[in-house]
Every structure is written in C-alpha cells, then in structure tokens.
Amino acid sequence: ESYSTYRRVTRVAHSMESSCTFLKEIKAEGDKNWLELVELADQAIDGFPYHQHLPIVKEFLGICSFIWKSAQSSPLLQTESQKVFLKLLSHPLLSVKIETYACTLNIIKDCLGIKNITKPVSSVCQGVHFLLHVRVLYEICTFGLQDKAEKVNS
C-alpha cells in the first residue's frame, strides 16, 4: 500500500512540474517545440484536481488554434493536440470543463468577430479549424450540449 501511495504522489508531483514547465515554456521567447508543449499540457491535466490553475486551459487552446491554422504543422502534432483538447472537453472537474468551453467560445468569437470583417475569410476561419474535426464536434454535440452545467451546455 505504501508503494501505491508513493506512485500516486510521484504522479502528482510530475504533473505539477509539467504544469509549471508548460507555463514557463509557453511564455518563453523564440521558437517553440510544439510537440513538447502538447505533451506537457497532457501531463499537466492530471494535476488539475490539486492546483486548478485554469490559465493552462486558455494557453493550450491558443496552441491548438495556432497548430491547426499553421500550414506546416504535422498530422502527428494535430492529432496529439486534439487528444489533449478532447481530454479537456470531457474533464471530470466541472471548473476545467467550464473553462474549456468558455475559452473555446472566446476563440470562436475572436476568430469570427466583427473586427475580422475586412480580412479574407480563409485566414479568419483557420483559427477555429481545430474545432471542426469529427471527434471534437461529436464530443461537443453529444456530451457538451447534454451537460448538466448550464455554463457548459449553453
């Protein structure tokens, strides 16, 4: 039993470290290793019950938007970022789920807002491209719209 406790504590510590590293690396200047950032965000998700530092969600969704609108992004990077996004959409903690849906809505409003009326449609729409995958739409339509929490389903 003590080994089991040790493993759980080690996982939590690793998740907390990943959260801090993710936030530090996302703010760093220069080129970013996007795959590493996605992996760090994935590892940070396990720590939400302990730190509940929700700005991680906003930063990660910004990464998703950037990755999917970038022409040189690899399919692997897109797939991995989508897996993490789906984890956030279906997270068991209500606060994380609410933040994920709220940030998603803000990205949609930002990309499709009135301020973009003079920009070419293709460049504007690419910011929400990550939301248009069948798995993401399925998750949002099947579970998000059916969620008990009003802040998620509206």
mmCIF file of C-alpha atoms in Angstrom:
data_model
loop_
_atom_site.group_PDB
_atom_site.id
_atom_site.type_symbol
_atom_site.label_atom_id
_atom_site.label_comp_id
_atom_site.label_asym_id
_atom_site.label_seq_id
_atom_site.Cartn_x
_atom_site.Cartn_y
_atom_site.Cartn_z
ATOM 1 C CA GLU A 1 0.000 0.000 0.000
ATOM 2 C CA SER A 2 2.820 2.446 0.725
ATOM 3 C CA TYR A 3 4.202 1.800 -2.757
ATOM 4 C CA SER A 4 0.807 2.663 -4.224
ATOM 5 C CA THR A 5 0.777 5.918 -2.257
ATOM 6 C CA TYR A 6 4.310 6.662 -3.400
ATOM 7 C CA ARG A 7 3.307 6.143 -7.057
ATOM 8 C CA ARG A 8 0.287 8.443 -6.730
ATOM 9 C CA VAL A 9 2.345 11.176 -5.076
ATOM 10 C CA THR A 10 5.041 10.823 -7.732
ATOM 11 C CA ARG A 11 2.435 11.171 -10.486
ATOM 12 C CA VAL A 12 1.012 14.293 -8.854
ATOM 13 C CA ALA A 13 4.477 15.801 -8.436
ATOM 14 C CA HIS A 14 5.303 15.057 -12.076
ATOM 15 C CA SER A 15 2.024 16.641 -13.159
ATOM 16 C CA MET A 16 2.725 19.768 -11.110
ATOM 17 C CA GLU A 17 6.202 20.004 -12.595
ATOM 18 C CA SER A 18 4.738 19.621 -16.096
ATOM 19 C CA SER A 19 2.243 22.409 -15.354
ATOM 20 C CA CYS A 20 4.991 24.792 -14.297
ATOM 21 C CA THR A 21 7.237 23.857 -17.215
ATOM 22 C CA PHE A 22 4.350 24.281 -19.669
ATOM 23 C CA LEU A 23 3.570 27.772 -18.377
ATOM 24 C CA LYS A 24 7.244 28.746 -18.392
ATOM 25 C CA GLU A 25 7.862 27.435 -21.923
ATOM 26 C CA ILE A 26 4.735 28.995 -23.404
ATOM 27 C CA LYS A 27 5.864 32.433 -22.197
ATOM 28 C CA ALA A 28 9.461 31.963 -23.364
ATOM 29 C CA GLU A 29 10.707 33.944 -26.343
ATOM 30 C CA GLY A 30 11.861 32.303 -29.540
ATOM 31 C CA ASP A 31 10.969 29.101 -31.334
ATOM 32 C CA LYS A 32 8.773 26.661 -29.525
ATOM 33 C CA ASN A 33 8.801 22.887 -29.538
ATOM 34 C CA TRP A 34 5.055 22.474 -30.098
ATOM 35 C CA LEU A 35 5.012 18.711 -29.603
ATOM 36 C CA GLU A 36 6.788 19.078 -26.258
ATOM 37 C CA LEU A 37 4.298 21.758 -25.199
ATOM 38 C CA VAL A 38 1.382 19.481 -26.107
ATOM 39 C CA GLU A 39 2.948 16.632 -24.109
ATOM 40 C CA LEU A 40 3.499 18.928 -21.124
ATOM 41 C CA ALA A 41 -0.132 20.082 -21.276
ATOM 42 C CA ASP A 42 -1.270 16.467 -21.422
ATOM 43 C CA GLN A 43 0.769 15.643 -18.324
ATOM 44 C CA ALA A 44 -0.467 18.797 -16.568
ATOM 45 C CA ILE A 45 -4.099 17.698 -16.893
ATOM 46 C CA ASP A 46 -3.622 15.096 -14.155
ATOM 47 C CA GLY A 47 -2.710 17.866 -11.728
ATOM 48 C CA PHE A 48 -5.905 19.919 -12.096
ATOM 49 C CA PRO A 49 -7.548 18.378 -9.013
ATOM 50 C CA TYR A 50 -4.606 19.678 -6.969
ATOM 51 C CA HIS A 51 -3.684 23.059 -8.430
ATOM 52 C CA GLN A 52 -6.747 24.060 -10.520
ATOM 53 C CA HIS A 53 -4.652 26.629 -12.354
ATOM 54 C CA LEU A 54 -7.111 27.202 -15.195
ATOM 55 C CA PRO A 55 -4.979 29.592 -17.308
ATOM 56 C CA ILE A 56 -3.324 26.402 -18.586
ATOM 57 C CA VAL A 57 -6.561 25.690 -20.473
ATOM 58 C CA LYS A 58 -6.560 29.078 -22.214
ATOM 59 C CA GLU A 59 -2.907 28.788 -23.160
ATOM 60 C CA PHE A 60 -3.392 25.287 -24.507
ATOM 61 C CA LEU A 61 -6.414 26.231 -26.602
ATOM 62 C CA GLY A 62 -4.360 29.056 -28.090
ATOM 63 C CA ILE A 63 -1.772 26.455 -29.048
ATOM 64 C CA CYS A 64 -4.451 24.260 -30.639
ATOM 65 C CA SER A 65 -5.729 27.153 -32.698
ATOM 66 C CA PHE A 66 -2.209 28.045 -33.817
ATOM 67 C CA ILE A 67 -1.239 24.444 -34.640
ATOM 68 C CA TRP A 68 -4.318 23.785 -36.735
ATOM 69 C CA LYS A 69 -4.079 27.038 -38.687
ATOM 70 C CA SER A 70 -0.372 26.627 -39.393
ATOM 71 C CA ALA A 71 0.263 25.137 -42.830
ATOM 72 C CA GLN A 72 3.463 23.396 -41.753
ATOM 73 C CA SER A 73 2.008 21.567 -38.731
ATOM 74 C CA SER A 74 2.440 17.839 -38.875
ATOM 75 C CA PRO A 75 -0.543 15.483 -38.693
ATOM 76 C CA LEU A 76 1.029 13.944 -35.581
ATOM 77 C CA LEU A 77 1.077 17.318 -33.840
ATOM 78 C CA GLN A 78 -2.527 17.968 -34.812
ATOM 79 C CA THR A 79 -3.621 14.534 -33.588
ATOM 80 C CA GLU A 80 -1.801 14.847 -30.271
ATOM 81 C CA SER A 81 -3.177 18.334 -29.621
ATOM 82 C CA GLN A 82 -6.665 17.079 -30.445
ATOM 83 C CA LYS A 83 -6.341 14.235 -27.908
ATOM 84 C CA VAL A 84 -5.462 16.711 -25.175
ATOM 85 C CA PHE A 85 -8.281 19.042 -26.228
ATOM 86 C CA LEU A 86 -10.757 16.150 -26.030
ATOM 87 C CA LYS A 87 -9.480 15.343 -22.523
ATOM 88 C CA LEU A 88 -10.151 18.937 -21.502
ATOM 89 C CA LEU A 89 -13.644 18.914 -23.028
ATOM 90 C CA SER A 90 -14.519 15.798 -21.077
ATOM 91 C CA HIS A 91 -12.598 16.504 -17.878
ATOM 92 C CA PRO A 92 -14.335 15.258 -14.707
ATOM 93 C CA LEU A 93 -13.701 18.524 -12.843
ATOM 94 C CA LEU A 94 -16.525 20.914 -13.642
ATOM 95 C CA SER A 95 -14.306 24.000 -13.348
ATOM 96 C CA VAL A 96 -11.927 22.636 -16.004
ATOM 97 C CA LYS A 97 -14.795 21.709 -18.317
ATOM 98 C CA ILE A 98 -16.421 25.130 -17.911
ATOM 99 C CA GLU A 99 -13.118 26.895 -18.592
ATOM 100 C CA THR A 100 -12.518 24.737 -21.673
ATOM 101 C CA TYR A 101 -15.924 25.508 -23.154
ATOM 102 C CA ALA A 102 -15.650 29.214 -22.252
ATOM 103 C CA CYS A 103 -12.202 29.520 -23.866
ATOM 104 C CA THR A 104 -13.456 27.639 -26.927
ATOM 105 C CA LEU A 105 -16.332 30.091 -27.257
ATOM 106 C CA ASN A 106 -13.927 33.028 -26.888
ATOM 107 C CA ILE A 107 -11.723 31.668 -29.679
ATOM 108 C CA ILE A 108 -14.778 31.355 -31.922
ATOM 109 C CA LYS A 109 -15.866 34.898 -31.094
ATOM 110 C CA ASP A 110 -12.340 36.200 -31.658
ATOM 111 C CA CYS A 111 -11.876 34.462 -34.998
ATOM 112 C CA LEU A 112 -15.351 35.124 -36.365
ATOM 113 C CA GLY A 113 -15.953 38.501 -34.752
ATOM 114 C CA ILE A 114 -16.887 41.744 -36.449
ATOM 115 C CA LYS A 115 -13.328 43.070 -36.267
ATOM 116 C CA ASN A 116 -12.339 40.479 -38.868
ATOM 117 C CA ILE A 117 -14.851 41.642 -41.466
ATOM 118 C CA THR A 118 -12.134 43.119 -43.692
ATOM 119 C CA LYS A 119 -9.889 40.047 -43.554
ATOM 120 C CA PRO A 120 -10.048 37.199 -46.079
ATOM 121 C CA VAL A 121 -12.476 34.513 -44.926
ATOM 122 C CA SER A 122 -9.960 31.673 -45.212
ATOM 123 C CA SER A 123 -7.431 33.307 -42.881
ATOM 124 C CA VAL A 124 -10.082 34.064 -40.262
ATOM 125 C CA CYS A 125 -11.718 30.636 -40.307
ATOM 126 C CA GLN A 126 -8.453 28.783 -39.878
ATOM 127 C CA GLY A 127 -8.321 29.838 -36.223
ATOM 128 C CA VAL A 128 -11.304 27.593 -35.451
ATOM 129 C CA HIS A 129 -10.260 24.753 -37.739
ATOM 130 C CA PHE A 130 -9.334 22.540 -34.769
ATOM 131 C CA LEU A 131 -12.990 22.583 -33.687
ATOM 132 C CA LEU A 132 -14.253 21.206 -36.988
ATOM 133 C CA HIS A 133 -12.876 17.692 -36.662
ATOM 134 C CA VAL A 134 -15.495 14.962 -36.336
ATOM 135 C CA ARG A 135 -14.244 13.788 -32.898
ATOM 136 C CA VAL A 136 -14.376 17.291 -31.458
ATOM 137 C CA LEU A 137 -17.804 18.021 -32.919
ATOM 138 C CA TYR A 138 -19.065 14.677 -31.628
ATOM 139 C CA GLU A 139 -17.791 15.409 -28.105
ATOM 140 C CA ILE A 140 -19.310 18.894 -28.065
ATOM 141 C CA CYS A 141 -22.659 17.881 -29.571
ATOM 142 C CA THR A 142 -23.124 14.603 -27.719
ATOM 143 C CA PHE A 143 -21.776 15.481 -24.297
ATOM 144 C CA GLY A 144 -21.271 19.246 -24.113
ATOM 145 C CA LEU A 145 -24.787 20.168 -25.161
ATOM 146 C CA GLN A 146 -26.208 17.491 -22.828
ATOM 147 C CA ASP A 147 -24.111 18.521 -19.816
ATOM 148 C CA LYS A 148 -25.927 19.348 -16.578
ATOM 149 C CA ALA A 149 -23.879 22.501 -16.077
ATOM 150 C CA GLU A 150 -25.510 25.492 -17.729
ATOM 151 C CA LYS A 151 -22.140 27.154 -18.349
ATOM 152 C CA VAL A 152 -21.125 24.123 -20.435
ATOM 153 C CA ASN A 153 -24.305 23.411 -22.364
ATOM 154 C CA SER A 154 -25.089 26.989 -23.324
#
